[in-house]
C-alpha atoms as one frame of an Amber mdcrd trajectory, in Angstrom:
protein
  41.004  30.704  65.770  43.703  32.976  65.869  43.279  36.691  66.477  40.862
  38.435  63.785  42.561  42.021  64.051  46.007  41.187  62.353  45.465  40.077
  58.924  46.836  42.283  55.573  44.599  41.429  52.158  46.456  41.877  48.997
  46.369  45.337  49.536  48.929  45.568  52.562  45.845  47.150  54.373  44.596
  44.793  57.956  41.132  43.688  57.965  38.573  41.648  60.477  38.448  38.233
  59.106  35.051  37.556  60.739  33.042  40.144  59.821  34.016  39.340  56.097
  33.158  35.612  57.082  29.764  36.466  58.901  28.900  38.790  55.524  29.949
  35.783  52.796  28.383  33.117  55.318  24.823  35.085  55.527  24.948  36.360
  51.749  25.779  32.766  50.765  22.778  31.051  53.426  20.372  33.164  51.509
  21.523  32.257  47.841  21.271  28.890  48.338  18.477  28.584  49.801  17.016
  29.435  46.867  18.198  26.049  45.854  15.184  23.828  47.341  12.636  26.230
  49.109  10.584  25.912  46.131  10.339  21.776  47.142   7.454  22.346  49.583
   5.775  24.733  47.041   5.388  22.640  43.679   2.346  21.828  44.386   1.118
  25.318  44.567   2.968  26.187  41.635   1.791  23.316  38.947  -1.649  24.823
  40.195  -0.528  28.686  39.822   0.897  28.093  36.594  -1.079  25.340  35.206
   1.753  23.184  34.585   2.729  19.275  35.667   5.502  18.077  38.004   8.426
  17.880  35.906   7.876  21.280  34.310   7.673  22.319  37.962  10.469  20.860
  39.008  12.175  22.633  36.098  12.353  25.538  39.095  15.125  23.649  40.539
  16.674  21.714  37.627  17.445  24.645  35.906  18.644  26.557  38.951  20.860
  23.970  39.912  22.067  23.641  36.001  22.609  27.098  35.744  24.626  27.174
  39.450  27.232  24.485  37.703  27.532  25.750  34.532  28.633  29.058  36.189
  31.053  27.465  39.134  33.805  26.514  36.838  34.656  30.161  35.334  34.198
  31.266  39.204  37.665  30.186  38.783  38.314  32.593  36.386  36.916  35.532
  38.049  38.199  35.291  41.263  41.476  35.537  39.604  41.290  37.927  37.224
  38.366  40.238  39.321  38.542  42.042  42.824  37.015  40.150  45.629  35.330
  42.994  46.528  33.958  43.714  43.382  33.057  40.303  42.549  30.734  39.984
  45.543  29.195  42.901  44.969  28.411  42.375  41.346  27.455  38.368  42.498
  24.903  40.379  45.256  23.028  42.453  42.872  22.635  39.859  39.995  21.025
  37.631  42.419  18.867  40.424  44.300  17.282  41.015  40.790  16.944  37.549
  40.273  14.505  37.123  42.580  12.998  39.921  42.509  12.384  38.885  38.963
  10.990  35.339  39.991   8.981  36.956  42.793   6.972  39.709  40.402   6.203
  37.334  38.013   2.581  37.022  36.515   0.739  33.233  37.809   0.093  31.973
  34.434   0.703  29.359  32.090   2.837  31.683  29.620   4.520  33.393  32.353
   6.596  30.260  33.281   9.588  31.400  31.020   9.700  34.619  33.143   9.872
  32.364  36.428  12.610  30.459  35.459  14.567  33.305  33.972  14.550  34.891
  37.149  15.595  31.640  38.873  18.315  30.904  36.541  19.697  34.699  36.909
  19.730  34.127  40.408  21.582  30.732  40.060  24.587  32.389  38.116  24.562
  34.475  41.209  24.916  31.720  43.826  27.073  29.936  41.419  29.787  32.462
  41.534  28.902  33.394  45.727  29.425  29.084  46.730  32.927  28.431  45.325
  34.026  32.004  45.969  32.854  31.626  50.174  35.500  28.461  49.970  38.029
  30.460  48.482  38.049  32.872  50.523  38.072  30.946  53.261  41.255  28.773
  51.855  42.822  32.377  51.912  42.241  33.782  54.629  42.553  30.814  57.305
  45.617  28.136  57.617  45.669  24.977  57.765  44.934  24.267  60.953  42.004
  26.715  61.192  39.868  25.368  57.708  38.336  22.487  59.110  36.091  24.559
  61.681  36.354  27.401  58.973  35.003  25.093  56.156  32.937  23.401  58.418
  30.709  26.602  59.238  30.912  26.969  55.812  29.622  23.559  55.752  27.224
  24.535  57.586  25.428  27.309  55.123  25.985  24.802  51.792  24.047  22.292
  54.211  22.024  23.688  56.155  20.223  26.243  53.400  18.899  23.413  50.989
  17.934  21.638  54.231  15.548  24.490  55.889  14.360  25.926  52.298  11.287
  23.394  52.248  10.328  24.166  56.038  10.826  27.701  55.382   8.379  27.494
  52.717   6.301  25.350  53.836   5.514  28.183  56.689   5.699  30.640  54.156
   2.845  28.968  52.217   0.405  28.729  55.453   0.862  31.956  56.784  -0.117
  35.451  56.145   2.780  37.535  56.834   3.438  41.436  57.784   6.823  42.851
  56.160   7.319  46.795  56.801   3.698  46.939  58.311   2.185  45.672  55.234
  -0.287  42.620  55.296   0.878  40.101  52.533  -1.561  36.797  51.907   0.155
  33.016  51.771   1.403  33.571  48.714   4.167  31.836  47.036   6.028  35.057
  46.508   6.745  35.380  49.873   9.115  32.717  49.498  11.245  34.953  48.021
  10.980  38.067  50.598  13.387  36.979  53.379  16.406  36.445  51.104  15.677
  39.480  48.997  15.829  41.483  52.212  19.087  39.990  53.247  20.600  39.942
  49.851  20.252  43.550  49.702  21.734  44.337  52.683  24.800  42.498  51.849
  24.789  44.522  49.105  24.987  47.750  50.444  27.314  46.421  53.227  29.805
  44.815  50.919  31.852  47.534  49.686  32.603  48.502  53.093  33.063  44.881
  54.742  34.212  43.145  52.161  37.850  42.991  51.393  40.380  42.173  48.412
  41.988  38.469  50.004  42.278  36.223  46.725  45.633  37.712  44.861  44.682
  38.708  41.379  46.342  38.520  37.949  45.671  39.201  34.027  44.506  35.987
  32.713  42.429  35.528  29.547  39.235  34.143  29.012  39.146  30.749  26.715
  35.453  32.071  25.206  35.402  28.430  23.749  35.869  26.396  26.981  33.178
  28.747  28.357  30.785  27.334  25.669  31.888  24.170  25.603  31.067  23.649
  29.166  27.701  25.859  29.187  26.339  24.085  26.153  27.637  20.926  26.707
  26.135  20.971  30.159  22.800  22.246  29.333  22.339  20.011  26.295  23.176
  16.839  29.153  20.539  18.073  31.330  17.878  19.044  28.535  18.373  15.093
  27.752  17.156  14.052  31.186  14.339  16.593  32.097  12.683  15.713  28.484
  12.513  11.863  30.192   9.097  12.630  32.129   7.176  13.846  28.889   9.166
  12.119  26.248  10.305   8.929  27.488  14.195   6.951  27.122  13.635   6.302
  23.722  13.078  10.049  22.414  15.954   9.999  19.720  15.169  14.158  19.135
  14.431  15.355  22.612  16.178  12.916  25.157  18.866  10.249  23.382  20.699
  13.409  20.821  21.005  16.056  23.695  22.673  13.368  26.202  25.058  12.046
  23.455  25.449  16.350  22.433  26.406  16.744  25.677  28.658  14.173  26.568
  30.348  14.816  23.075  30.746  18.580  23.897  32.015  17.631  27.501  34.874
  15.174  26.416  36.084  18.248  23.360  36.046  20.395  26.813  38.358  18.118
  28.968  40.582  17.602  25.979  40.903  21.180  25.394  41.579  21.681  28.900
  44.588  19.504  29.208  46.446  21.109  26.113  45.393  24.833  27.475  48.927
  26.203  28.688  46.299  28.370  31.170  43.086  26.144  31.354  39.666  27.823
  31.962  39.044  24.910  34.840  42.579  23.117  35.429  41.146  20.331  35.603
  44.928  18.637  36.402  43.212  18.572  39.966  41.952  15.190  39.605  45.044
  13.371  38.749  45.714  13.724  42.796  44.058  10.797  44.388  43.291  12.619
  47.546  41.584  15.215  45.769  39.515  12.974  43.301  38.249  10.461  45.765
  37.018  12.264  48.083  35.356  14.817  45.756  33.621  11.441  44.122  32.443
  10.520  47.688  31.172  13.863  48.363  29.240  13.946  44.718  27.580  10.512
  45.953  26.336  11.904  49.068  24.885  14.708  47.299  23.301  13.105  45.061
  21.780  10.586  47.894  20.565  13.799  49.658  18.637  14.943  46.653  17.198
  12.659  45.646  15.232  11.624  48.743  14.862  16.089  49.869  13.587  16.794
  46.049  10.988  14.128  46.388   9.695  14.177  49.714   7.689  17.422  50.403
   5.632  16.519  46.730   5.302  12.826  48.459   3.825  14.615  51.248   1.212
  16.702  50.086   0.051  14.676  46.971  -0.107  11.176  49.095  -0.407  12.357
  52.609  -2.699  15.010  51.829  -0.085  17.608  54.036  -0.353  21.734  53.986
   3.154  23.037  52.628   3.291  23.841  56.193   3.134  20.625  57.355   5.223
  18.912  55.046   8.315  21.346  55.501   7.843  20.909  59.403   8.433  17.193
  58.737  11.444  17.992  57.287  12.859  20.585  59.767  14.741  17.450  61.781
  16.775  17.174  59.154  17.594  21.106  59.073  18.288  20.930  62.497  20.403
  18.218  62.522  22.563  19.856  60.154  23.123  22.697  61.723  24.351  20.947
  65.051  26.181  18.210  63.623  28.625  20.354  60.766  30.258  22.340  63.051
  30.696  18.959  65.243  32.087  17.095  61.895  34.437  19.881  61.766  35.926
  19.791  65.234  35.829  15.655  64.399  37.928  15.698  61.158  40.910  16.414
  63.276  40.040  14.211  65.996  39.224  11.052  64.182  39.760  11.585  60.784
  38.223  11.955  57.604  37.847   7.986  56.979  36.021   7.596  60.129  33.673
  10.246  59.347  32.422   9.501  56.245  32.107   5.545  56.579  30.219   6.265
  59.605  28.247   9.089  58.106  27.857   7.254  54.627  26.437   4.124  56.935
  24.022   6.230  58.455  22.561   7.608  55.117  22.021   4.555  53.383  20.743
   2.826  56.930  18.259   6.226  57.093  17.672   6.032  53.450  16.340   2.476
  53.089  13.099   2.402  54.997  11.962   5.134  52.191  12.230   2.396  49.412
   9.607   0.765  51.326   7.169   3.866  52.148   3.376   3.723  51.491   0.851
   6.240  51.782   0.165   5.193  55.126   3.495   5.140  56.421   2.729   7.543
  59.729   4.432  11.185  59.152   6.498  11.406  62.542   8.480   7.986  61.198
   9.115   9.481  58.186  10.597  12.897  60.296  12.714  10.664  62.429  14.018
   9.274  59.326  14.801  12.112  57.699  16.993  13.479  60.445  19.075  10.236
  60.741  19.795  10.435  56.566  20.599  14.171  57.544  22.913  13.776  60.101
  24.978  11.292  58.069  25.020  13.524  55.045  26.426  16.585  57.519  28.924
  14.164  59.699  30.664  13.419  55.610  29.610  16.225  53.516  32.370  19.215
  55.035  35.371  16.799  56.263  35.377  15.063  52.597  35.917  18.238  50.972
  38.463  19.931  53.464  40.336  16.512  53.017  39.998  17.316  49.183  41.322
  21.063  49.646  44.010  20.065  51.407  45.431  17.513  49.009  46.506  20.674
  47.005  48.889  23.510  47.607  46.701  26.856  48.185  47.324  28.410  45.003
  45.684  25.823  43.338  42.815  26.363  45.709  40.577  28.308  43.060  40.964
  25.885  40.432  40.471  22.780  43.046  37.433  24.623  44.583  35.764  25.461
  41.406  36.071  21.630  39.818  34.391  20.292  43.633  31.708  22.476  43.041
  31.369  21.989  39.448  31.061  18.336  40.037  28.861  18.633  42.846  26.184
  20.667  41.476  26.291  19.771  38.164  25.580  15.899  39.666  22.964  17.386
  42.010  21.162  18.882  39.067  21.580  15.948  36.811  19.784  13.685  39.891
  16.569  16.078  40.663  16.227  16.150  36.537  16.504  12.141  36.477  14.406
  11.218  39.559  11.848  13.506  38.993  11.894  12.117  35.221  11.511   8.445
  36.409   8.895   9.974  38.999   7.078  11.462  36.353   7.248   8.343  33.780
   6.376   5.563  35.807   3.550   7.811  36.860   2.225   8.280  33.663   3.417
   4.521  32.500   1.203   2.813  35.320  -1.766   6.002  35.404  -5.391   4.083
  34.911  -7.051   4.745  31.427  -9.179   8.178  31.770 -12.256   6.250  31.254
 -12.227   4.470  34.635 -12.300   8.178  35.840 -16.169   8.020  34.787 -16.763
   4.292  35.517 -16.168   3.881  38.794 -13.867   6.868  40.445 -13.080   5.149
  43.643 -11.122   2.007  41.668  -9.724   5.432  39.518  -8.541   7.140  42.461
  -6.894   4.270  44.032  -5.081   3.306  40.851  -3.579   6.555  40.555  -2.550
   6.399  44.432  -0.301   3.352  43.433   1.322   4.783  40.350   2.497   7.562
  42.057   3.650   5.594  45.113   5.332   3.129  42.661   7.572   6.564  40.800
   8.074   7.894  44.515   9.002   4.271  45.455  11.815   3.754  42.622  13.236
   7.674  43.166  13.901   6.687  46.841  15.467   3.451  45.769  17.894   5.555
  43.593  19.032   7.522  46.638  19.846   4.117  48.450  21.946   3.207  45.926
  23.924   6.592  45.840  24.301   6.270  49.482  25.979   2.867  48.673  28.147
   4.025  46.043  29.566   6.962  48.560  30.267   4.237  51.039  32.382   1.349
  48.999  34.020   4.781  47.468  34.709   6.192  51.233  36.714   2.755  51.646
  39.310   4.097  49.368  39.620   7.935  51.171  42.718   8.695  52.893  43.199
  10.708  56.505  45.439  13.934  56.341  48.871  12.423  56.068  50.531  13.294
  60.363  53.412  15.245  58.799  50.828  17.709  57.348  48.561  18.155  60.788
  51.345  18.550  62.804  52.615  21.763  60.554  49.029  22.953  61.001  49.566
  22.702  64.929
């Protein structure tokens, strides 16, 4: 990169560019990894709280939910708010969010109080994710995003990776913090980030500096509800699945068709706005809109095999959280040396290359779990893992710098925030419906209580199967996301020559 020293932010006044990218890139790594370290402890929390998996998983359905919901008026704020300011305020929100989440009561009515906490913290990370990509988009040219996006890669990546292994360690330890003694408890989870939340947010008024140009735009309050609402009511729909079932008219079928409804009045409005809330315009480029599709699929094929897995784990292999997030920690690893490679790649070989190899490699990695068993020997299902995550990091990155740079720069707040939007709101759409099919076919094929008392043995084993058949099908669903991404990366573009060579 080129030198660090020389750079003016709106102000006129120079600034380091990488200590503001080390601050955003560690702030950021410990947001979002509030995303999925709560995947090795559901267990522990459906017996904390008293409550069953999908209410559980509500932990991280609701986070992500409340992560997209916010991403699209991130688009708003960076333009209208300081960056400096902006961080800040997105620092302390989420610092209270989980301290919130962390000092909350273990009981059944206390749940509320949980997911407050986590969804406080999502509005947080929702506004930190896009606004890291910004802010990279404006303070690095052309030439210098791919490796610049790519360690930003790196943090969107890597964090949901480790966040099961972290807690998984978390779970099985006791731990001393500041010379106190604190037991395995699940609120430890939340210790780490809290500690280096807060120090980003005493360090950001000093390191952090004003590098997106503002201006006085007004806030559409109605496209702000229409894409809140009409996003929660969508999800609501699919999270009611595991208790209600598809053909819940009140709790499942209404909210979906509420949503969808308030979704399309949003887009419309959109188009007509002369100054759109998300300029949504974005997607009538073909560079842009394909390869943010691409990159929605892989997500979603990531999910829905990560969400899964660690409750696979422990409830059929009998695993400590421990154990369960060390058989994931391949796939953390993997990320973290193969997105900074996929970065240096993209201008090697080109995005096309990339993600039809890297899509290939997911859905080869992702198919032996459609065929798992509760037998299936834990180090296969590690090596596995860590092939479907080095796919996922060799696409993930290069798809959306090839994205970014299908628009001019100014548009880059607008373009960032509909990625993300998509992205997340997808990713939280997929944990709700696999762990709704999870949870349904598990209670669908569950033996009749009374076979408990008859003759437990025949009882337990019938209950082995069920959930083996709902972990079975969500697995399956990954495959096929993985296979979507691919015939879609078929129809992605490479950065046109004339453009690379003005980045050289």
């Amino acid at each position: 990169m080129e030198n660090t020293q020389n750079h003016l932010d709106i102000h006129g006044k120079p600034y380091n560019r990488i200590t503001v990218m080390l601050l955003i890139l560690f702030a950021t790594f410990a947001g979002i990894l509030m995303q999925t370290s709560l995947g090795t402890a559901l267990p522990t929390l459906m017996k904390e709280f008293d409550i069953n998996l999908s209410t559980a998983q509500q932990a991280t359905t609701w986070f992500l939910l409340a992560n997209g919901v916010m991403i699209p008026l991130t688009a708003y704020l960076a333009t209208r708010i300081s960056t400096r300011i902006l961080h800040v305020g997105a620092y302390g929100l989420l610092a209270i969010g989980i301290g919130l989440t962390a000092l909350t009561p273990a009981n059944h009515s206390s749940w509320i109080i949980f997911l407050v906490g986590r969804v406080l913290a999502a509005i947080a990370v929702g506004v930190m994710m896009p606004l890291m990509q910004i802010v990279i988009l404006n303070m690095f040219n052309l030439k210098e995003r791919a490796t610049a996006l790519g360690l930003g890669g790196l943090v969107i990546g890597m964090g949901p990776a480790i966040g099961p292994t972290l807690s998984g360690w978390i779970l099985d330890q006791n731990h001393v913090v500041l010379g106190v003694t604190i037991s395995n408890s699940w609120r430890t989870i939340f210790v780490l980030p809290l500690i280096v939340v807060l120090i980003a947010f005493v360090l950001s008024p000093f390191v952090m500096k004003d590098v997106i140009p503002n201006k006085s735009v007004k806030l559409d309050v109605l496209s702000l509800f229409l894409s809140v609402i009409g996003f929660g009511l969508f999800l609501l729909g699919f999270t009611n699945v595991a208790t209600a079932g598809w053909t819940d008219f009140m709790n499942v079928i209404l909210p979906i068709v509420a949503g969808i409804v308030l979704l399309a009045i949003f887009v419309i409005r959109q188009l007509k706005l002369k100054v759109p809330f998300l300029d949504i315009r974005v997607f009538k480029v073909k560079d842009f809109t394909i390869p943010t599709l691409t990159v929605i699929m892989v997500a979603m094929a990531m999910y829905g095999v990560e969400m899964m897995l660690p409750t696979y784990l422990q409830n059929v292999h009998g695993l400590t959280p421990l154990n369960s997030g060390l058989t994931l920690l391949g796939g953390a690893l993997m990320m973290g040396i193969v997105s900074p490679i996929a970065g240096i790649l993209y201008n090697k070989v080109g995005v096309k290359r990339l993600a039809l190899v890297g899509l290939s490699i997911v859905a080869i990695g992702t198919l032996p779990f459609t065929f798992l068993s509760a037998t299936t020997p834990t180090h296969i299902i590690t090596v596995l893992y860590a092939v479907r995550m080095m796919g996922v990091a060799l696409t993930m990155m290069p798809l959306t710098t090839r994205a970014m740079a299908a628009l001019p720069t100014e548009l880059s707040t607008h373009a960032t925030a509909a990625n993300n939007t998509m992205r997340q709101v997808s990713t939280s759409i997929v944990v709700a419906l696999l762990t709704s099919v999870t949870q349904n076919i598990m209670n669908t094929h569950a033996p009749a209580e009374a076979l408990k008392a008859a003759d437990p043995i025949k009882y337990g084993a019938q209950t082995l199967t069920a959930s083996m058949d709902g972990f079975r099908v969500a697995f399956t669903m990954g495959l096929a996301f993985a296979v979507i991404g691919f015939i879609m990366a078929l129809f992605v573009t490479n950065q046109p020559q004339d453009k690379k060579e003005k980045t050289k």
